[in-house]
Amino acid sequence: MRKKFVFATNNAHKLEEVSAILGDKVELYSMKDIDCYDDIPETADTLEGNALLKARYIYEHYHKDCFADDTGLEVEALNGAPGVYSARYAGDAHNSEANMRKLLHDLEGVENRKARFRTVFALIIDGKEHLFEGIVKGEIIKNRRGTSGFGYDPIFVPEGYTQTFAEMGNEEKNKISHRAVATKKLCKFLLK
């Protein structure tokens, strides 16, 4: 029998990405599937903290094994910013276009464009908490390229590649992304 988990996210793109990586190994439910339409506050100052807040909320209110993630883009020249504030870097509207514009503006004239995407998953099974991290290093380019993906994908080129995440398409991105790395660790743990 497949294990059942709720993925505590309202982000359809994330749900699609993680579902594609996990495949049929686990039965994955969205927040909508359990009739949870709450906007869970992400008030922690770390990715780990936010992931735990979301997972704990689902576990405490719905009594279901679950996992949640938080992801940040950490830019070396900006001392790790936008980091935990990546989704709302340009304001609370969670506007990807505005976030990219602000980031590109903040990096104008900056030579060091090294960055990394970092994802942290918090998993709760039978009340026990586990954390899994995935990192992909790369750099921020000066102009957007590509149309697939979401967030900062059009301006991020992973190390060892020439295409942005947005140019790769989901299949290629899902093999190497920060979320893929963290999801594979989560999956390995779930299936042991």
PDB file of N, CA and C in Angstrom, residues 16-118:
ATOM      1  N   GLU A  16       2.979  20.304  -8.874  1.00  0.00           N
ATOM      2  CA  GLU A  16       3.214  19.601 -10.138  1.00  0.00           C
ATOM      3  C   GLU A  16       4.651  19.062 -10.205  1.00  0.00           C
ATOM      4  N   GLU A  17       5.620  19.912  -9.835  1.00  0.00           N
ATOM      5  CA  GLU A  17       7.032  19.506  -9.848  1.00  0.00           C
ATOM      6  C   GLU A  17       7.282  18.319  -8.932  1.00  0.00           C
ATOM      7  N   VAL A  18       6.804  18.415  -7.694  1.00  0.00           N
ATOM      8  CA  VAL A  18       7.054  17.362  -6.713  1.00  0.00           C
ATOM      9  C   VAL A  18       6.312  16.079  -7.098  1.00  0.00           C
ATOM     10  N   SER A  19       5.097  16.205  -7.596  1.00  0.00           N
ATOM     11  CA  SER A  19       4.339  15.029  -8.058  1.00  0.00           C
ATOM     12  C   SER A  19       5.094  14.304  -9.164  1.00  0.00           C
ATOM     13  N   ALA A  20       5.662  15.072 -10.090  1.00  0.00           N
ATOM     14  CA  ALA A  20       6.413  14.478 -11.200  1.00  0.00           C
ATOM     15  C   ALA A  20       7.639  13.732 -10.690  1.00  0.00           C
ATOM     16  N   ILE A  21       8.299  14.265  -9.676  1.00  0.00           N
ATOM     17  CA  ILE A  21       9.508  13.631  -9.136  1.00  0.00           C
ATOM     18  C   ILE A  21       9.147  12.381  -8.324  1.00  0.00           C
ATOM     19  N   LEU A  22       8.110  12.469  -7.499  1.00  0.00           N
ATOM     20  CA  LEU A  22       7.718  11.330  -6.663  1.00  0.00           C
ATOM     21  C   LEU A  22       7.035  10.228  -7.471  1.00  0.00           C
ATOM     22  N   GLY A  23       6.402  10.624  -8.580  1.00  0.00           N
ATOM     23  CA  GLY A  23       5.726   9.634  -9.420  1.00  0.00           C
ATOM     24  C   GLY A  23       4.646   8.904  -8.644  1.00  0.00           C
ATOM     25  N   ASP A  24       4.563   7.577  -8.853  1.00  0.00           N
ATOM     26  CA  ASP A  24       3.506   6.806  -8.178  1.00  0.00           C
ATOM     27  C   ASP A  24       3.999   6.144  -6.895  1.00  0.00           C
ATOM     28  N   LYS A  25       5.140   6.605  -6.384  1.00  0.00           N
ATOM     29  CA  LYS A  25       5.716   5.995  -5.182  1.00  0.00           C
ATOM     30  C   LYS A  25       4.914   6.315  -3.919  1.00  0.00           C
ATOM     31  N   VAL A  26       4.307   7.500  -3.894  1.00  0.00           N
ATOM     32  CA  VAL A  26       3.471   7.881  -2.758  1.00  0.00           C
ATOM     33  C   VAL A  26       2.176   8.488  -3.282  1.00  0.00           C
ATOM     34  N   GLU A  27       1.163   8.465  -2.444  1.00  0.00           N
ATOM     35  CA  GLU A  27      -0.107   9.101  -2.797  1.00  0.00           C
ATOM     36  C   GLU A  27      -0.065  10.509  -2.220  1.00  0.00           C
ATOM     37  N   LEU A  28      -0.077  11.489  -3.110  1.00  0.00           N
ATOM     38  CA  LEU A  28       0.118  12.873  -2.699  1.00  0.00           C
ATOM     39  C   LEU A  28      -1.198  13.641  -2.754  1.00  0.00           C
ATOM     40  N   TYR A  29      -1.496  14.351  -1.665  1.00  0.00           N
ATOM     41  CA  TYR A  29      -2.699  15.164  -1.593  1.00  0.00           C
ATOM     42  C   TYR A  29      -2.308  16.628  -1.481  1.00  0.00           C
ATOM     43  N   SER A  30      -3.089  17.465  -2.104  1.00  0.00           N
ATOM     44  CA  SER A  30      -2.878  18.903  -1.971  1.00  0.00           C
ATOM     45  C   SER A  30      -3.683  19.403  -0.779  1.00  0.00           C
ATOM     46  N   MET A  31      -3.489  20.653  -0.431  1.00  0.00           N
ATOM     47  CA  MET A  31      -4.278  21.241   0.649  1.00  0.00           C
ATOM     48  C   MET A  31      -5.760  21.274   0.260  1.00  0.00           C
ATOM     49  N   LYS A  32      -6.045  21.525  -1.014  1.00  0.00           N
ATOM     50  CA  LYS A  32      -7.438  21.532  -1.480  1.00  0.00           C
ATOM     51  C   LYS A  32      -8.076  20.159  -1.292  1.00  0.00           C
ATOM     52  N   ASP A  33      -7.291  19.107  -1.530  1.00  0.00           N
ATOM     53  CA  ASP A  33      -7.807  17.743  -1.389  1.00  0.00           C
ATOM     54  C   ASP A  33      -8.300  17.442   0.020  1.00  0.00           C
ATOM     55  N   ILE A  34      -7.760  18.133   1.011  1.00  0.00           N
ATOM     56  CA  ILE A  34      -8.204  17.910   2.399  1.00  0.00           C
ATOM     57  C   ILE A  34      -9.085  19.068   2.884  1.00  0.00           C
ATOM     58  N   ASP A  35      -9.551  19.868   1.926  1.00  0.00           N
ATOM     59  CA  ASP A  35     -10.412  21.025   2.220  1.00  0.00           C
ATOM     60  C   ASP A  35      -9.748  22.053   3.129  1.00  0.00           C
ATOM     61  N   CYS A  36      -8.471  22.264   2.897  1.00  0.00           N
ATOM     62  CA  CYS A  36      -7.750  23.307   3.626  1.00  0.00           C
ATOM     63  C   CYS A  36      -7.491  24.453   2.655  1.00  0.00           C
ATOM     64  N   TYR A  37      -8.115  25.576   2.946  1.00  0.00           N
ATOM     65  CA  TYR A  37      -7.952  26.749   2.083  1.00  0.00           C
ATOM     66  C   TYR A  37      -7.286  27.887   2.852  1.00  0.00           C
ATOM     67  N   ASP A  38      -6.675  27.545   3.967  1.00  0.00           N
ATOM     68  CA  ASP A  38      -6.025  28.545   4.805  1.00  0.00           C
ATOM     69  C   ASP A  38      -4.726  29.017   4.175  1.00  0.00           C
ATOM     70  N   ASP A  39      -4.430  30.276   4.391  1.00  0.00           N
ATOM     71  CA  ASP A  39      -3.148  30.818   3.978  1.00  0.00           C
ATOM     72  C   ASP A  39      -2.252  30.753   5.212  1.00  0.00           C
ATOM     73  N   ILE A  40      -1.408  29.746   5.257  1.00  0.00           N
ATOM     74  CA  ILE A  40      -0.590  29.518   6.451  1.00  0.00           C
ATOM     75  C   ILE A  40       0.521  30.571   6.497  1.00  0.00           C
ATOM     76  N   PRO A  41       0.585  31.348   7.560  1.00  0.00           N
ATOM     77  CA  PRO A  41       1.596  32.407   7.656  1.00  0.00           C
ATOM     78  C   PRO A  41       3.023  31.833   7.652  1.00  0.00           C
ATOM     79  N   GLU A  42       3.877  32.483   6.881  1.00  0.00           N
ATOM     80  CA  GLU A  42       5.296  32.112   6.843  1.00  0.00           C
ATOM     81  C   GLU A  42       6.065  33.236   7.528  1.00  0.00           C
ATOM     82  N   THR A  43       6.116  33.165   8.845  1.00  0.00           N
ATOM     83  CA  THR A  43       6.668  34.269   9.636  1.00  0.00           C
ATOM     84  C   THR A  43       8.060  33.989  10.196  1.00  0.00           C
ATOM     85  N   ALA A  44       8.608  32.811   9.898  1.00  0.00           N
ATOM     86  CA  ALA A  44       9.949  32.481  10.403  1.00  0.00           C
ATOM     87  C   ALA A  44      11.005  33.250   9.596  1.00  0.00           C
ATOM     88  N   ASP A  45      12.196  33.361  10.161  1.00  0.00           N
ATOM     89  CA  ASP A  45      13.254  34.071   9.444  1.00  0.00           C
ATOM     90  C   ASP A  45      14.250  33.120   8.781  1.00  0.00           C
ATOM     91  N   THR A  46      13.869  31.841   8.684  1.00  0.00           N
ATOM     92  CA  THR A  46      14.684  30.865   7.963  1.00  0.00           C
ATOM     93  C   THR A  46      13.771  30.000   7.092  1.00  0.00           C
ATOM     94  N   LEU A  47      14.355  29.390   6.070  1.00  0.00           N
ATOM     95  CA  LEU A  47      13.603  28.466   5.220  1.00  0.00           C
ATOM     96  C   LEU A  47      13.125  27.271   6.046  1.00  0.00           C
ATOM     97  N   GLU A  48      14.002  26.761   6.908  1.00  0.00           N
ATOM     98  CA  GLU A  48      13.655  25.634   7.767  1.00  0.00           C
ATOM     99  C   GLU A  48      12.450  25.971   8.635  1.00  0.00           C
ATOM    100  N   GLY A  49      12.476  27.158   9.219  1.00  0.00           N
ATOM    101  CA  GLY A  49      11.392  27.599  10.097  1.00  0.00           C
ATOM    102  C   GLY A  49      10.058  27.685   9.374  1.00  0.00           C
ATOM    103  N   ASN A  50      10.065  28.256   8.167  1.00  0.00           N
ATOM    104  CA  ASN A  50       8.819  28.374   7.399  1.00  0.00           C
ATOM    105  C   ASN A  50       8.278  27.014   6.978  1.00  0.00           C
ATOM    106  N   ALA A  51       9.157  26.131   6.559  1.00  0.00           N
ATOM    107  CA  ALA A  51       8.722  24.788   6.158  1.00  0.00           C
ATOM    108  C   ALA A  51       8.082  24.076   7.354  1.00  0.00           C
ATOM    109  N   LEU A  52       8.689  24.200   8.519  1.00  0.00           N
ATOM    110  CA  LEU A  52       8.141  23.572   9.725  1.00  0.00           C
ATOM    111  C   LEU A  52       6.800  24.191  10.138  1.00  0.00           C
ATOM    112  N   LEU A  53       6.670  25.514  10.018  1.00  0.00           N
ATOM    113  CA  LEU A  53       5.405  26.169  10.356  1.00  0.00           C
ATOM    114  C   LEU A  53       4.256  25.584   9.534  1.00  0.00           C
ATOM    115  N   LYS A  54       4.485  25.426   8.234  1.00  0.00           N
ATOM    116  CA  LYS A  54       3.428  24.921   7.343  1.00  0.00           C
ATOM    117  C   LYS A  54       3.108  23.453   7.632  1.00  0.00           C
ATOM    118  N   ALA A  55       4.139  22.640   7.793  1.00  0.00           N
ATOM    119  CA  ALA A  55       3.919  21.212   8.054  1.00  0.00           C
ATOM    120  C   ALA A  55       3.224  21.019   9.405  1.00  0.00           C
ATOM    121  N   ARG A  56       3.668  21.749  10.413  1.00  0.00           N
ATOM    122  CA  ARG A  56       3.047  21.629  11.740  1.00  0.00           C
ATOM    123  C   ARG A  56       1.578  22.052  11.715  1.00  0.00           C
ATOM    124  N   TYR A  57       1.277  23.069  10.933  1.00  0.00           N
ATOM    125  CA  TYR A  57      -0.105  23.542  10.837  1.00  0.00           C
ATOM    126  C   TYR A  57      -1.009  22.426  10.310  1.00  0.00           C
ATOM    127  N   ILE A  58      -0.599  21.783   9.231  1.00  0.00           N
ATOM    128  CA  ILE A  58      -1.400  20.697   8.643  1.00  0.00           C
ATOM    129  C   ILE A  58      -1.495  19.528   9.618  1.00  0.00           C
ATOM    130  N   TYR A  59      -0.382  19.171  10.223  1.00  0.00           N
ATOM    131  CA  TYR A  59      -0.388  18.027  11.138  1.00  0.00           C
ATOM    132  C   TYR A  59      -1.284  18.289  12.350  1.00  0.00           C
ATOM    133  N   GLU A  60      -1.185  19.493  12.907  1.00  0.00           N
ATOM    134  CA  GLU A  60      -1.955  19.818  14.112  1.00  0.00           C
ATOM    135  C   GLU A  60      -3.455  19.997  13.830  1.00  0.00           C
ATOM    136  N   HIS A  61      -3.791  20.567  12.674  1.00  0.00           N
ATOM    137  CA  HIS A  61      -5.200  20.845  12.368  1.00  0.00           C
ATOM    138  C   HIS A  61      -5.918  19.717  11.628  1.00  0.00           C
ATOM    139  N   TYR A  62      -5.165  18.916  10.867  1.00  0.00           N
ATOM    140  CA  TYR A  62      -5.803  17.889  10.035  1.00  0.00           C
ATOM    141  C   TYR A  62      -5.356  16.471  10.393  1.00  0.00           C
ATOM    142  N   HIS A  63      -4.355  16.356  11.263  1.00  0.00           N
ATOM    143  CA  HIS A  63      -3.881  15.056  11.763  1.00  0.00           C
ATOM    144  C   HIS A  63      -3.488  14.116  10.618  1.00  0.00           C
ATOM    145  N   LYS A  64      -2.765  14.663   9.664  1.00  0.00           N
ATOM    146  CA  LYS A  64      -2.305  13.874   8.516  1.00  0.00           C
ATOM    147  C   LYS A  64      -0.791  13.993   8.404  1.00  0.00           C
ATOM    148  N   ASP A  65      -0.142  12.886   8.030  1.00  0.00           N
ATOM    149  CA  ASP A  65       1.284  12.960   7.727  1.00  0.00           C
ATOM    150  C   ASP A  65       1.444  13.914   6.545  1.00  0.00           C
ATOM    151  N   CYS A  66       2.459  14.738   6.627  1.00  0.00           N
ATOM    152  CA  CYS A  66       2.565  15.783   5.617  1.00  0.00           C
ATOM    153  C   CYS A  66       4.000  16.268   5.478  1.00  0.00           C
ATOM    154  N   PHE A  67       4.190  17.041   4.435  1.00  0.00           N
ATOM    155  CA  PHE A  67       5.447  17.762   4.291  1.00  0.00           C
ATOM    156  C   PHE A  67       5.164  19.108   3.666  1.00  0.00           C
ATOM    157  N   ALA A  68       6.093  20.010   3.894  1.00  0.00           N
ATOM    158  CA  ALA A  68       6.005  21.364   3.359  1.00  0.00           C
ATOM    159  C   ALA A  68       7.413  21.798   3.007  1.00  0.00           C
ATOM    160  N   ASP A  69       7.501  22.779   2.141  1.00  0.00           N
ATOM    161  CA  ASP A  69       8.833  23.265   1.792  1.00  0.00           C
ATOM    162  C   ASP A  69       8.858  24.777   1.842  1.00  0.00           C
ATOM    163  N   ASP A  70      10.048  25.285   1.874  1.00  0.00           N
ATOM    164  CA  ASP A  70      10.270  26.697   1.605  1.00  0.00           C
ATOM    165  C   ASP A  70      11.527  26.768   0.770  1.00  0.00           C
ATOM    166  N   THR A  71      11.517  27.683  -0.158  1.00  0.00           N
ATOM    167  CA  THR A  71      12.622  27.817  -1.097  1.00  0.00           C
ATOM    168  C   THR A  71      13.052  29.266  -1.141  1.00  0.00           C
ATOM    169  N   GLY A  72      14.339  29.466  -1.259  1.00  0.00           N
ATOM    170  CA  GLY A  72      14.851  30.820  -1.389  1.00  0.00           C
ATOM    171  C   GLY A  72      15.960  30.887  -2.411  1.00  0.00           C
ATOM    172  N   LEU A  73      16.048  32.026  -3.048  1.00  0.00           N
ATOM    173  CA  LEU A  73      17.166  32.326  -3.934  1.00  0.00           C
ATOM    174  C   LEU A  73      18.133  33.166  -3.115  1.00  0.00           C
ATOM    175  N   GLU A  74      19.355  32.673  -2.974  1.00  0.00           N
ATOM    176  CA  GLU A  74      20.349  33.361  -2.152  1.00  0.00           C
ATOM    177  C   GLU A  74      21.461  33.878  -3.054  1.00  0.00           C
ATOM    178  N   VAL A  75      21.572  35.207  -3.139  1.00  0.00           N
ATOM    179  CA  VAL A  75      22.539  35.853  -4.022  1.00  0.00           C
ATOM    180  C   VAL A  75      23.742  36.304  -3.198  1.00  0.00           C
ATOM    181  N   GLU A  76      24.912  35.831  -3.608  1.00  0.00           N
ATOM    182  CA  GLU A  76      26.135  36.082  -2.834  1.00  0.00           C
ATOM    183  C   GLU A  76      26.399  37.574  -2.634  1.00  0.00           C
ATOM    184  N   ALA A  77      26.299  38.369  -3.691  1.00  0.00           N
ATOM    185  CA  ALA A  77      26.612  39.801  -3.608  1.00  0.00           C
ATOM    186  C   ALA A  77      25.603  40.574  -2.757  1.00  0.00           C
ATOM    187  N   LEU A  78      24.456  39.971  -2.498  1.00  0.00           N
ATOM    188  CA  LEU A  78      23.420  40.616  -1.684  1.00  0.00           C
ATOM    189  C   LEU A  78      23.345  39.985  -0.292  1.00  0.00           C
ATOM    190  N   ASN A  79      24.460  39.393   0.133  1.00  0.00           N
ATOM    191  CA  ASN A  79      24.536  38.758   1.456  1.00  0.00           C
ATOM    192  C   ASN A  79      23.428  37.727   1.687  1.00  0.00           C
ATOM    193  N   GLY A  80      23.109  36.971   0.638  1.00  0.00           N
ATOM    194  CA  GLY A  80      22.111  35.912   0.771  1.00  0.00           C
ATOM    195  C   GLY A  80      20.683  36.334   0.483  1.00  0.00           C
ATOM    196  N   ALA A  81      20.462  37.608   0.218  1.00  0.00           N
ATOM    197  CA  ALA A  81      19.119  38.082  -0.146  1.00  0.00           C
ATOM    198  C   ALA A  81      18.822  37.641  -1.585  1.00  0.00           C
ATOM    199  N   PRO A  82      17.568  37.510  -1.944  1.00  0.00           N
ATOM    200  CA  PRO A  82      16.366  37.712  -1.138  1.00  0.00           C
ATOM    201  C   PRO A  82      16.078  36.594  -0.123  1.00  0.00           C
ATOM    202  N   GLY A  83      16.696  35.405  -0.285  1.00  0.00           N
ATOM    203  CA  GLY A  83      16.590  34.347   0.718  1.00  0.00           C
ATOM    204  C   GLY A  83      15.165  33.995   1.104  1.00  0.00           C
ATOM    205  N   VAL A  84      14.890  34.032   2.399  1.00  0.00           N
ATOM    206  CA  VAL A  84      13.583  33.642   2.918  1.00  0.00           C
ATOM    207  C   VAL A  84      12.466  34.568   2.405  1.00  0.00           C
ATOM    208  N   TYR A  85      12.844  35.734   1.890  1.00  0.00           N
ATOM    209  CA  TYR A  85      11.859  36.689   1.367  1.00  0.00           C
ATOM    210  C   TYR A  85      11.732  36.635  -0.151  1.00  0.00           C
ATOM    211  N   SER A  86      12.219  35.577  -0.780  1.00  0.00           N
ATOM    212  CA  SER A  86      12.244  35.482  -2.245  1.00  0.00           C
ATOM    213  C   SER A  86      10.885  35.696  -2.899  1.00  0.00           C
ATOM    214  N   ALA A  87       9.840  35.097  -2.359  1.00  0.00           N
ATOM    215  CA  ALA A  87       8.509  35.193  -2.972  1.00  0.00           C
ATOM    216  C   ALA A  87       7.919  36.597  -2.845  1.00  0.00           C
ATOM    217  N   ARG A  88       8.367  37.338  -1.835  1.00  0.00           N
ATOM    218  CA  ARG A  88       7.812  38.683  -1.623  1.00  0.00           C
ATOM    219  C   ARG A  88       8.920  39.747  -1.600  1.00  0.00           C
ATOM    220  N   TYR A  89       9.939  39.529  -2.407  1.00  0.00           N
ATOM    221  CA  TYR A  89      11.086  40.436  -2.460  1.00  0.00           C
ATOM    222  C   TYR A  89      10.680  41.846  -2.866  1.00  0.00           C
ATOM    223  N   ALA A  90       9.728  41.946  -3.788  1.00  0.00           N
ATOM    224  CA  ALA A  90       9.281  43.260  -4.257  1.00  0.00           C
ATOM    225  C   ALA A  90       7.962  43.682  -3.604  1.00  0.00           C
ATOM    226  N   GLY A  91       7.562  42.982  -2.554  1.00  0.00           N
ATOM    227  CA  GLY A  91       6.309  43.313  -1.867  1.00  0.00           C
ATOM    228  C   GLY A  91       5.496  42.066  -1.602  1.00  0.00           C
ATOM    229  N   ASP A  92       4.420  42.236  -0.853  1.00  0.00           N
ATOM    230  CA  ASP A  92       3.614  41.099  -0.417  1.00  0.00           C
ATOM    231  C   ASP A  92       2.755  40.460  -1.500  1.00  0.00           C
ATOM    232  N   ALA A  93       2.766  41.004  -2.698  1.00  0.00           N
ATOM    233  CA  ALA A  93       1.900  40.498  -3.773  1.00  0.00           C
ATOM    234  C   ALA A  93       2.389  39.179  -4.366  1.00  0.00           C
ATOM    235  N   HIS A  94       3.595  38.714  -3.996  1.00  0.00           N
ATOM    236  CA  HIS A  94       4.153  37.477  -4.555  1.00  0.00           C
ATOM    237  C   HIS A  94       4.192  37.555  -6.083  1.00  0.00           C
ATOM    238  N   ASN A  95       4.643  38.692  -6.614  1.00  0.00           N
ATOM    239  CA  ASN A  95       4.663  38.931  -8.052  1.00  0.00           C
ATOM    240  C   ASN A  95       6.049  38.591  -8.617  1.00  0.00           C
ATOM    241  N   SER A  96       6.122  37.510  -9.381  1.00  0.00           N
ATOM    242  CA  SER A  96       7.407  37.043  -9.918  1.00  0.00           C
ATOM    243  C   SER A  96       8.074  38.078 -10.808  1.00  0.00           C
ATOM    244  N   GLU A  97       7.290  38.744 -11.635  1.00  0.00           N
ATOM    245  CA  GLU A  97       7.851  39.772 -12.534  1.00  0.00           C
ATOM    246  C   GLU A  97       8.480  40.904 -11.728  1.00  0.00           C
ATOM    247  N   ALA A  98       7.748  41.384 -10.739  1.00  0.00           N
ATOM    248  CA  ALA A  98       8.251  42.481  -9.907  1.00  0.00           C
ATOM    249  C   ALA A  98       9.493  42.033  -9.127  1.00  0.00           C
ATOM    250  N   ASN A  99       9.481  40.796  -8.635  1.00  0.00           N
ATOM    251  CA  ASN A  99      10.638  40.275  -7.903  1.00  0.00           C
ATOM    252  C   ASN A  99      11.874  40.222  -8.795  1.00  0.00           C
ATOM    253  N   MET A 100      11.695  39.738 -10.034  1.00  0.00           N
ATOM    254  CA  MET A 100      12.835  39.675 -10.964  1.00  0.00           C
ATOM    255  C   MET A 100      13.351  41.070 -11.297  1.00  0.00           C
ATOM    256  N   ARG A 101      12.428  41.994 -11.552  1.00  0.00           N
ATOM    257  CA  ARG A 101      12.836  43.377 -11.862  1.00  0.00           C
ATOM    258  C   ARG A 101      13.649  43.966 -10.719  1.00  0.00           C
ATOM    259  N   LYS A 102      13.177  43.770  -9.490  1.00  0.00           N
ATOM    260  CA  LYS A 102      13.893  44.309  -8.321  1.00  0.00           C
ATOM    261  C   LYS A 102      15.278  43.678  -8.191  1.00  0.00           C
ATOM    262  N   LEU A 103      15.342  42.365  -8.364  1.00  0.00           N
ATOM    263  CA  LEU A 103      16.628  41.687  -8.240  1.00  0.00           C
ATOM    264  C   LEU A 103      17.608  42.170  -9.305  1.00  0.00           C
ATOM    265  N   LEU A 104      17.157  42.256 -10.549  1.00  0.00           N
ATOM    266  CA  LEU A 104      18.029  42.727 -11.628  1.00  0.00           C
ATOM    267  C   LEU A 104      18.474  44.162 -11.371  1.00  0.00           C
ATOM    268  N   HIS A 105      17.574  44.984 -10.853  1.00  0.00           N
ATOM    269  CA  HIS A 105      17.921  46.365 -10.502  1.00  0.00           C
ATOM    270  C   HIS A 105      18.979  46.385  -9.398  1.00  0.00           C
ATOM    271  N   ASP A 106      18.783  45.550  -8.364  1.00  0.00           N
ATOM    272  CA  ASP A 106      19.722  45.507  -7.239  1.00  0.00           C
ATOM    273  C   ASP A 106      21.101  45.008  -7.655  1.00  0.00           C
ATOM    274  N   LEU A 107      21.162  44.269  -8.760  1.00  0.00           N
ATOM    275  CA  LEU A 107      22.447  43.724  -9.227  1.00  0.00           C
ATOM    276  C   LEU A 107      23.069  44.534 -10.369  1.00  0.00           C
ATOM    277  N   GLU A 108      22.450  45.652 -10.729  1.00  0.00           N
ATOM    278  CA  GLU A 108      23.012  46.491 -11.794  1.00  0.00           C
ATOM    279  C   GLU A 108      24.426  46.904 -11.432  1.00  0.00           C
ATOM    280  N   GLY A 109      25.356  46.681 -12.367  1.00  0.00           N
ATOM    281  CA  GLY A 109      26.750  47.055 -12.159  1.00  0.00           C
ATOM    282  C   GLY A 109      27.528  46.120 -11.245  1.00  0.00           C
ATOM    283  N   VAL A 110      26.905  45.057 -10.766  1.00  0.00           N
ATOM    284  CA  VAL A 110      27.575  44.109  -9.866  1.00  0.00           C
ATOM    285  C   VAL A 110      28.194  42.990 -10.694  1.00  0.00           C
ATOM    286  N   GLU A 111      29.491  42.761 -10.505  1.00  0.00           N
ATOM    287  CA  GLU A 111      30.207  41.715 -11.249  1.00  0.00           C
ATOM    288  C   GLU A 111      29.860  40.321 -10.734  1.00  0.00           C
ATOM    289  N   ASN A 112      29.903  40.146  -9.421  1.00  0.00           N
ATOM    290  CA  ASN A 112      29.643  38.837  -8.822  1.00  0.00           C
ATOM    291  C   ASN A 112      28.145  38.546  -8.862  1.00  0.00           C
ATOM    292  N   ARG A 113      27.773  37.610  -9.729  1.00  0.00           N
ATOM    293  CA  ARG A 113      26.353  37.277  -9.879  1.00  0.00           C
ATOM    294  C   ARG A 113      26.072  35.848  -9.419  1.00  0.00           C
ATOM    295  N   LYS A 114      26.988  35.311  -8.587  1.00  0.00           N
ATOM    296  CA  LYS A 114      26.800  33.957  -8.071  1.00  0.00           C
ATOM    297  C   LYS A 114      25.563  33.903  -7.176  1.00  0.00           C
ATOM    298  N   ALA A 115      24.825  32.807  -7.321  1.00  0.00           N
ATOM    299  CA  ALA A 115      23.615  32.637  -6.528  1.00  0.00           C
ATOM    300  C   ALA A 115      23.365  31.146  -6.348  1.00  0.00           C
ATOM    301  N   ARG A 116      22.479  30.848  -5.446  1.00  0.00           N
ATOM    302  CA  ARG A 116      22.058  29.455  -5.296  1.00  0.00           C
ATOM    303  C   ARG A 116      20.594  29.435  -4.894  1.00  0.00           C
ATOM    304  N   PHE A 117      19.907  28.417  -5.408  1.00  0.00           N
ATOM    305  CA  PHE A 117      18.562  28.134  -4.951  1.00  0.00           C
ATOM    306  C   PHE A 117      18.687  27.091  -3.858  1.00  0.00           C
ATOM    307  N   ARG A 118      17.939  27.285  -2.777  1.00  0.00           N
ATOM    308  CA  ARG A 118      17.954  26.326  -1.682  1.00  0.00           C
ATOM    309  C   ARG A 118      16.517  26.001  -1.295  1.00  0.00           C
TER     310      ARG A 118
END
